[in-house]
PDB file of C-alpha atoms in Angstrom:
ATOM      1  CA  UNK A1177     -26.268 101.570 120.157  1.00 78.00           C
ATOM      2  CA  UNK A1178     -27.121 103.618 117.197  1.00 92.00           C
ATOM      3  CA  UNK A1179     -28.876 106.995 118.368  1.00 96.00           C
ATOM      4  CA  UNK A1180     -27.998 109.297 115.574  1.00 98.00           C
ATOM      5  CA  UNK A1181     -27.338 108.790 111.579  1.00 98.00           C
ATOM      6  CA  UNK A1182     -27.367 110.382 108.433  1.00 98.00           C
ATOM      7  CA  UNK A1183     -29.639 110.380 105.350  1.00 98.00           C
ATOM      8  CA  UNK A1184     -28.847 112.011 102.444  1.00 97.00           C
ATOM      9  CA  UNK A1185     -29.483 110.063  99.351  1.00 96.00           C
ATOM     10  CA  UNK A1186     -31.864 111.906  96.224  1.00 95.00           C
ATOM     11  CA  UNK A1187     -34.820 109.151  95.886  1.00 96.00           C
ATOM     12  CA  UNK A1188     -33.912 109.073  92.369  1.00 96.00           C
ATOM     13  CA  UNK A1189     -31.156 106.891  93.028  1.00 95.00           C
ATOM     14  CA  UNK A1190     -32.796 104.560  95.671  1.00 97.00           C
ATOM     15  CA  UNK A1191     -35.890 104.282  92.884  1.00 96.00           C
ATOM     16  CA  UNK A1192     -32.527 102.947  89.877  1.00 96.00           C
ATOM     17  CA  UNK A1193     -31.596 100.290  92.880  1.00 95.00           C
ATOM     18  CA  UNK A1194     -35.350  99.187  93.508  1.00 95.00           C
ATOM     19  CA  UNK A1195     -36.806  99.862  90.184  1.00 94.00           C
ATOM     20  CA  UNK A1196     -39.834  97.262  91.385  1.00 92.00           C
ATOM     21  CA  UNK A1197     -40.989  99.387  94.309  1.00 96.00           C
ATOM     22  CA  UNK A1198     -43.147 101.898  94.529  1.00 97.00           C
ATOM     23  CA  UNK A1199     -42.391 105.598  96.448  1.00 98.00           C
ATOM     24  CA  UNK A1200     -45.244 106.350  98.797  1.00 98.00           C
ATOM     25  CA  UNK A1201     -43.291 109.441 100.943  1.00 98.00           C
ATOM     26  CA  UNK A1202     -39.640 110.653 101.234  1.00 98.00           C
ATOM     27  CA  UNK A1203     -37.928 112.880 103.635  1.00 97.00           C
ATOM     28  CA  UNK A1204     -35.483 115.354 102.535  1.00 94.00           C
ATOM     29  CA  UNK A1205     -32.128 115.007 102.842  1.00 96.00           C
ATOM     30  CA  UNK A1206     -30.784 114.930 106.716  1.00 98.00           C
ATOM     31  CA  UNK A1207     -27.817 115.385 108.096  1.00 98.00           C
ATOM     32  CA  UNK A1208     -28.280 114.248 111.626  1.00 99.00           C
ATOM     33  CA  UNK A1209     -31.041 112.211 112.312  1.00 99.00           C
ATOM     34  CA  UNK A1210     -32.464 111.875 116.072  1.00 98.00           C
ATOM     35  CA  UNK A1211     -34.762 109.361 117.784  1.00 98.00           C
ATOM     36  CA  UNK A1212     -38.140 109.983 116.885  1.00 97.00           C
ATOM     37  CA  UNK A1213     -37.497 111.323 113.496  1.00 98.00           C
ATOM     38  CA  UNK A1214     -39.178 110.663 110.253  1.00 98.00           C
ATOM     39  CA  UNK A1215     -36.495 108.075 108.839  1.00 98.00           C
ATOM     40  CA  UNK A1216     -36.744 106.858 104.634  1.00 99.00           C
ATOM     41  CA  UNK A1217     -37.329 103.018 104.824  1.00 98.00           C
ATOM     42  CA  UNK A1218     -38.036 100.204 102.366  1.00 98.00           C
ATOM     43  CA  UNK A1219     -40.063  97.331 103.281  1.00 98.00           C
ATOM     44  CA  UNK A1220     -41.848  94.628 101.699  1.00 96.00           C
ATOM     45  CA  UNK A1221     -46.050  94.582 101.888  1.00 93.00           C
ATOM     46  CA  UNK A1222     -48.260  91.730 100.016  1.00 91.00           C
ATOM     47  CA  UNK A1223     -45.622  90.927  98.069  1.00 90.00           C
ATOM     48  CA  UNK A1224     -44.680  94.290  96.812  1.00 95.00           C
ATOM     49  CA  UNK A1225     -41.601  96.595  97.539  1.00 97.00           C
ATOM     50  CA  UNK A1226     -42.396  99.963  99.034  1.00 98.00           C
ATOM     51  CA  UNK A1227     -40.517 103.240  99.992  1.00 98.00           C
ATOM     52  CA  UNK A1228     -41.809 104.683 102.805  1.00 99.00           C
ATOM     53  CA  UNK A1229     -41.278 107.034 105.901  1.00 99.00           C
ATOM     54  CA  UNK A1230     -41.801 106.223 109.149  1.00 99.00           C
ATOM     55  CA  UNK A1231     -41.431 107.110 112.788  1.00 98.00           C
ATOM     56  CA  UNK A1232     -38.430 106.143 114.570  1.00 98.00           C
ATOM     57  CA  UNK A1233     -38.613 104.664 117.525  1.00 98.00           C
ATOM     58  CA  UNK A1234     -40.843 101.733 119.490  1.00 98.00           C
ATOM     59  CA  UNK A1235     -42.840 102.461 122.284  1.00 94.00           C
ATOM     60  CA  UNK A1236     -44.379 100.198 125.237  1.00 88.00           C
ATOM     61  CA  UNK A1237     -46.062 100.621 128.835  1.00 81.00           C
ATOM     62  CA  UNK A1238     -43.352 100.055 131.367  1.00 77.00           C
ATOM     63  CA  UNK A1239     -45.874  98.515 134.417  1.00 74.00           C
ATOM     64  CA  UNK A1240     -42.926  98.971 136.797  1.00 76.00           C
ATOM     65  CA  UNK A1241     -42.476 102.795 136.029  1.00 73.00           C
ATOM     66  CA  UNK A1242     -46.074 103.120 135.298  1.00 73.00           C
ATOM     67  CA  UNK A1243     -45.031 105.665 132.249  1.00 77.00           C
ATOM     68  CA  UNK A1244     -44.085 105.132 128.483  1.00 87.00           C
ATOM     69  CA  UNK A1245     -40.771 104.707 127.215  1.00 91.00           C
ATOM     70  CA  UNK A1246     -39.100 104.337 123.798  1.00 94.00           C
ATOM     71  CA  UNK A1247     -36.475 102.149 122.299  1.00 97.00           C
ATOM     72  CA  UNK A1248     -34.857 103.055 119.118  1.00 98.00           C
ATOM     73  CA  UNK A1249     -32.340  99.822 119.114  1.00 98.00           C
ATOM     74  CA  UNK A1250     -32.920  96.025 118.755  1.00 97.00           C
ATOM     75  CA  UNK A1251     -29.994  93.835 119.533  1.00 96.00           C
ATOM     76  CA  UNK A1252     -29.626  90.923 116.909  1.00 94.00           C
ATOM     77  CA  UNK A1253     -28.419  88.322 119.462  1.00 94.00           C
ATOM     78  CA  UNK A1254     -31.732  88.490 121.299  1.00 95.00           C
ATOM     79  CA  UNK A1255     -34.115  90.242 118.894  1.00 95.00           C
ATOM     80  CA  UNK A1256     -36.136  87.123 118.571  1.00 92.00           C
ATOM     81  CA  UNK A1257     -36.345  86.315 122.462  1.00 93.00           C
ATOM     82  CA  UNK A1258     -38.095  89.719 123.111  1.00 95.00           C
ATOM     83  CA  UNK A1259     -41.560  90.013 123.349  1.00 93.00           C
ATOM     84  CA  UNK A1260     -41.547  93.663 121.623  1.00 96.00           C
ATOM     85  CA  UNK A1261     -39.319  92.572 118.830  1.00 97.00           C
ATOM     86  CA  UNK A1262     -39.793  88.699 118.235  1.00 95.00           C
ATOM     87  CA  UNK A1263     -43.212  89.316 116.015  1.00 96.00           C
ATOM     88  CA  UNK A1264     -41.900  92.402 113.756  1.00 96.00           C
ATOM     89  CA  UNK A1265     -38.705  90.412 113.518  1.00 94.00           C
ATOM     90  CA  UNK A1266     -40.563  87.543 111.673  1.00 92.00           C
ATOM     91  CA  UNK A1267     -42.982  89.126 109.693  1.00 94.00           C
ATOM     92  CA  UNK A1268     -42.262  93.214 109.416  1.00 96.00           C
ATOM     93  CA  UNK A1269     -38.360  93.611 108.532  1.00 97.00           C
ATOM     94  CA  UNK A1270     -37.353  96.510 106.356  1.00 98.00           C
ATOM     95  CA  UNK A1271     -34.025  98.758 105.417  1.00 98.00           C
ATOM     96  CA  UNK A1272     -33.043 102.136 106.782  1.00 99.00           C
ATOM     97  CA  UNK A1273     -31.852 104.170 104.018  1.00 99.00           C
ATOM     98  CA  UNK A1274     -28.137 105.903 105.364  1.00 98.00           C
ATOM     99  CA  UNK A1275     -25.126 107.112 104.463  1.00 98.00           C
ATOM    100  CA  UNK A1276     -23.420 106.864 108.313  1.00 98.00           C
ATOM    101  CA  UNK A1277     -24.002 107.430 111.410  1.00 98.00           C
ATOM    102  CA  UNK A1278     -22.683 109.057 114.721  1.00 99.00           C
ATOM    103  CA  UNK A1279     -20.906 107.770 117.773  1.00 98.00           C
ATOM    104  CA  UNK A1280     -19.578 109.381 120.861  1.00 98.00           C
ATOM    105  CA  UNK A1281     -15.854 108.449 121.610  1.00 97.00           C
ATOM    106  CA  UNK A1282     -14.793 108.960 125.650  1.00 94.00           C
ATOM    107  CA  UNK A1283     -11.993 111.226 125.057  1.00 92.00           C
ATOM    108  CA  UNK A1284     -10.244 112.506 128.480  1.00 90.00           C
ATOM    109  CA  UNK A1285     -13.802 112.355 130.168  1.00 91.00           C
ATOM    110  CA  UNK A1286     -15.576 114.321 127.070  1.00 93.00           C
ATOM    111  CA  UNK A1287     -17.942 112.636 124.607  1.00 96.00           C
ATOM    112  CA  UNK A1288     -16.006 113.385 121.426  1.00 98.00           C
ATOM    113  CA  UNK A1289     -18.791 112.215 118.122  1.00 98.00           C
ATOM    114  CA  UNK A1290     -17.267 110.266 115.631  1.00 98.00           C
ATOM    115  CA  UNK A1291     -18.946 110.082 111.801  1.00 98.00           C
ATOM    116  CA  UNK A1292     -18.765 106.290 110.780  1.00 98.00           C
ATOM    117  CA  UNK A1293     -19.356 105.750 107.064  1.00 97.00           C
ATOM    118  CA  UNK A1294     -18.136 104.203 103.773  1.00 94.00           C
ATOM    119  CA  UNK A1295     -16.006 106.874 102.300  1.00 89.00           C
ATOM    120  CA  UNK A1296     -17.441 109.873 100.245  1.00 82.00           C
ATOM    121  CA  UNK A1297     -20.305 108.978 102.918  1.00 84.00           C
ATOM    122  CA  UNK A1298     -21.813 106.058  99.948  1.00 91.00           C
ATOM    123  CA  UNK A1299     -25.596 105.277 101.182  1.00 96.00           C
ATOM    124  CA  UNK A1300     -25.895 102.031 102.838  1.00 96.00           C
ATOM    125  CA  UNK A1301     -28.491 100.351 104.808  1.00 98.00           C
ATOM    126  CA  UNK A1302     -29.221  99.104 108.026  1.00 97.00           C
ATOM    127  CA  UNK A1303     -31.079  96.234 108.733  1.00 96.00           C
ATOM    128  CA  UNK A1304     -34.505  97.142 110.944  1.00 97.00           C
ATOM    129  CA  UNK A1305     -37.956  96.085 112.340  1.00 98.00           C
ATOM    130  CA  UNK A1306     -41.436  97.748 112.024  1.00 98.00           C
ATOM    131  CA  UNK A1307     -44.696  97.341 112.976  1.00 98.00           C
ATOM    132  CA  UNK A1308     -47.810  99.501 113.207  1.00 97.00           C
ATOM    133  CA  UNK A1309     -48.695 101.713 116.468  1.00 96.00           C
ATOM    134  CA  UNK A1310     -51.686 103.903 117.880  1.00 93.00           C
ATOM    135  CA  UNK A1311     -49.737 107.321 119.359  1.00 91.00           C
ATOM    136  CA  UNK A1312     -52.356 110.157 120.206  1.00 89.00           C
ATOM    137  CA  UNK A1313     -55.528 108.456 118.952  1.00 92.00           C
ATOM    138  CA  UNK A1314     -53.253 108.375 115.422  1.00 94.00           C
ATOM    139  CA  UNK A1315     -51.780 105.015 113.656  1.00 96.00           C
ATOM    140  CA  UNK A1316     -48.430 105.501 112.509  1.00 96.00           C
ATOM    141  CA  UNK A1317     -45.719 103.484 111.406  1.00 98.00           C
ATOM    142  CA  UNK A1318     -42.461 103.075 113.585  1.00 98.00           C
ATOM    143  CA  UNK A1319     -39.223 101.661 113.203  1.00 99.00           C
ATOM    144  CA  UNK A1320     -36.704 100.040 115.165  1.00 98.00           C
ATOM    145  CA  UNK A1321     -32.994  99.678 114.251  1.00 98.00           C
ATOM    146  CA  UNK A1322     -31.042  96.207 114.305  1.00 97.00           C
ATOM    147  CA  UNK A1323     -27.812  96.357 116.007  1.00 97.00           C
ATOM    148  CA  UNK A1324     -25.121  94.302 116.775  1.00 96.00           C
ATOM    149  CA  UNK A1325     -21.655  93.687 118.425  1.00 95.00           C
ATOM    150  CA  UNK A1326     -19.200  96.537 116.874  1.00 96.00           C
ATOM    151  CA  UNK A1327     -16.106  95.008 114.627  1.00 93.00           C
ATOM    152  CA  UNK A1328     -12.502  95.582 115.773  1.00 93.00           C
ATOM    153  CA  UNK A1329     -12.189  98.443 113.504  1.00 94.00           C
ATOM    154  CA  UNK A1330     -14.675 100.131 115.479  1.00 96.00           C
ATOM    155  CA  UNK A1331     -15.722  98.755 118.816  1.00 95.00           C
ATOM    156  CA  UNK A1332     -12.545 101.265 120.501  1.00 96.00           C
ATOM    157  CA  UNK A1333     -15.302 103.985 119.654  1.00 97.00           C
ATOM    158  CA  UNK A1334     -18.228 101.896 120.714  1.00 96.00           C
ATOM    159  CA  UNK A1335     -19.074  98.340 121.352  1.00 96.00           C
ATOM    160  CA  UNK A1336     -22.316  98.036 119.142  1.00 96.00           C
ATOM    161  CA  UNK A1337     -23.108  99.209 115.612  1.00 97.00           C
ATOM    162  CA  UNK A1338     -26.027  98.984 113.643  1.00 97.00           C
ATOM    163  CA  UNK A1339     -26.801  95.495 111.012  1.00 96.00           C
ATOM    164  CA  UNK A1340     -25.019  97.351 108.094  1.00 96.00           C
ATOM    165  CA  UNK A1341     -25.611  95.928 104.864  1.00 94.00           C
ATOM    166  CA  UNK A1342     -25.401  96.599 100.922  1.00 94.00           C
ATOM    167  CA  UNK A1343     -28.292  96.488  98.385  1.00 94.00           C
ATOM    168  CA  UNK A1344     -27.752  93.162  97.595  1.00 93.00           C
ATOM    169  CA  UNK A1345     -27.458  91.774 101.026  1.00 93.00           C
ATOM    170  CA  UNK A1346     -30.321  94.258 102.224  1.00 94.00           C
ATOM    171  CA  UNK A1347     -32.669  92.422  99.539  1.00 94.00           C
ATOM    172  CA  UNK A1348     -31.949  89.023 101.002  1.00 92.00           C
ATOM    173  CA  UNK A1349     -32.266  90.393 104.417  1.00 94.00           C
ATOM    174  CA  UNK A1350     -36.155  91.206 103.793  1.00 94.00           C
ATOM    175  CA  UNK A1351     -36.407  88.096 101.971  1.00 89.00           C
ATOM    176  CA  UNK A1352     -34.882  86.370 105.134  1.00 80.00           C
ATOM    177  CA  UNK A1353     -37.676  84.207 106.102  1.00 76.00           C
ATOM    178  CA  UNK A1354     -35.711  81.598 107.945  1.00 67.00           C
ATOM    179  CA  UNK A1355     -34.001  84.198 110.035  1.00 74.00           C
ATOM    180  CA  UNK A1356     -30.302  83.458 108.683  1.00 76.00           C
ATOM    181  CA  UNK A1357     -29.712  86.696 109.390  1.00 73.00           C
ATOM    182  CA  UNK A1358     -29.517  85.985 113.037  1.00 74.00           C
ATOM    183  CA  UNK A1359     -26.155  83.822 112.836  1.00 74.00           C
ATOM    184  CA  UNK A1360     -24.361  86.623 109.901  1.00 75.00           C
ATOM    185  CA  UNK A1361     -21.367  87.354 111.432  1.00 69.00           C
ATOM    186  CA  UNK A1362     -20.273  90.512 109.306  1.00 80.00           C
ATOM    187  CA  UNK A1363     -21.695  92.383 105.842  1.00 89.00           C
ATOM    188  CA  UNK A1364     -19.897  92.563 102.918  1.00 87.00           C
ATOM    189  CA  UNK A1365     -18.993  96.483 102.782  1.00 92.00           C
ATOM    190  CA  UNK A1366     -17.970  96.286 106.855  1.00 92.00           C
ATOM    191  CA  UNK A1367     -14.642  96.685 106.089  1.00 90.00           C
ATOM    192  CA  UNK A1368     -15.341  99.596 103.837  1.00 93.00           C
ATOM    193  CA  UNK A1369     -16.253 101.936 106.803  1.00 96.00           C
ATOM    194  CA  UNK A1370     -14.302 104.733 107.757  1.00 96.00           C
ATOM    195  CA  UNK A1371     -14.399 107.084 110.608  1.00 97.00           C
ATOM    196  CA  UNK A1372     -13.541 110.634 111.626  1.00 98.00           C
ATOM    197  CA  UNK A1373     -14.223 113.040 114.265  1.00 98.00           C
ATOM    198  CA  UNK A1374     -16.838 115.750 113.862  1.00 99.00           C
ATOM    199  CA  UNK A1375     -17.950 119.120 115.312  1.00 98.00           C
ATOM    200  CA  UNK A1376     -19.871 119.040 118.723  1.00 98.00           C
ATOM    201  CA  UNK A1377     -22.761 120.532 116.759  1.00 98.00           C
ATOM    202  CA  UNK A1378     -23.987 116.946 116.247  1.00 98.00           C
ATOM    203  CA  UNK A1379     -24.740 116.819 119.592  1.00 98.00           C
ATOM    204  CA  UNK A1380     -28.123 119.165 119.269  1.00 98.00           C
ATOM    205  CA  UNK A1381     -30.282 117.547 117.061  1.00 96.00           C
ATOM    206  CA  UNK A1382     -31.418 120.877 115.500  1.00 97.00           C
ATOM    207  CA  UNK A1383     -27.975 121.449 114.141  1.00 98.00           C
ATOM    208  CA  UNK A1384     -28.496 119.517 110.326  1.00 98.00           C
ATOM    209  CA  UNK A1385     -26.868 120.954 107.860  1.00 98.00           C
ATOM    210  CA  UNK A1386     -23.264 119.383 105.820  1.00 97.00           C
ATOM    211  CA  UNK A1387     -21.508 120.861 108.682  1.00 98.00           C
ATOM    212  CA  UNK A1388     -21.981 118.057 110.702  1.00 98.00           C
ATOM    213  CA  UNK A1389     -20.740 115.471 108.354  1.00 98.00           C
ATOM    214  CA  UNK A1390     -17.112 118.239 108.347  1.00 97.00           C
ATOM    215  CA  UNK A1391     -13.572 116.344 109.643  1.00 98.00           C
ATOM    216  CA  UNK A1392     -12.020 118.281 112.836  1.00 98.00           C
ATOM    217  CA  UNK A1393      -8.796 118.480 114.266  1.00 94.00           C
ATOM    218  CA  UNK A1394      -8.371 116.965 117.451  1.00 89.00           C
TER     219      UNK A1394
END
């Protein structure tokens, strides 16, 4: 799964890649992002592309525990067999703006976090899902992240990762209206990522500063 990332991109250099869209909101800089979150995203809408921030994470009414629960993942092998992700799937894809994210590594029975990223932590994107919801008597826009099985460079730290993709491929991913997507073994800039252990600060979400993104010793 994909639980925690990073975001740290200035939108002046998202706005050079898209210079058609147009910024409606954009979160500062963030160095360890957490499920439920305000995340930077780029999506299509009536033909136009937009920048955007929205919620992260799906919600739904589980009848058997008679409560609400979340869901922050979508696994690409059966995102368009689910009920909650077939629809936003087809119509409401976007991009999650990132520069890495965090996984946790069994180490000797401890959960040792792991920074995966293109070198120089370069922004890339992952693939995602969106749709509209009514939290609170309030609409808001949330956002559900794409994941699939991990590569061999990376599945000894975990066996999924999120859809990574470039600019390029990200624009053909929203543009994906046949769902091709769906049978993409591996992204261009895949073998690009790089990984390294990090502090255990990760592990509270209200640690986010650059000293989570900091190589340790092990």
């Amino acid at each position: 799964m994909c639980g925690r990332f990073t975001s740290t991109e200035d939108k002046e250099k998202i706005i050079k890649l898209f210079p058609n869209s147009e910024v409606l909101n954009y979160a500062h800089k963030s160095y360890n992002i957490s499920p439920s979150n305000i995340v930077n995203i780029i999506y299509e809408k009536n033909h136009k592309l937009l920048i955007d921030t929205f919620i992260w994470s799906y919600s739904f009414f589980s009848k058997q525990n008679n409560v609400t629960q979340f869901v922050i993942n979508a696994r690409i092998e059966t995102i368009n067999d689910k009920y909650l992700f077939k629809e936003s799937f087809t119509k409401r894809k976007c991009l999650i703006i990132a520069n890495g994210y965090y996984e946790w590594k069994n180490i000797n029975n401890q959960k040792q976090p792991y920074l995966i990223s293109i070198p120089r932590n370069e922004l890339l994107f992952f693939g995602g899902i969106w749709r509209e919801e009514i939290r609170d008597n309030k609409k808001m826009n949330v956002v559900c992240i794409i994941t699939k099985e991990a590569n061999e460079n990376l599945s000894h730290i975990h066996n999924r990762m999120p859809l990574i993709m470039s600019h390029n491929e990200g624009l053909d991913f929203l543009n994906d209206n046949e769902n091709e997507f769906l049978h993409k073994n591996k992204s261009i800039i895949e073998d690009d990522l790089d990984f390294y252990p990090v502090s255990k600060i990760v592990n509270n979400p209200k640690n986010n500063d650059e000293n989570c993104l900091k190589e340790i010793s092990l």
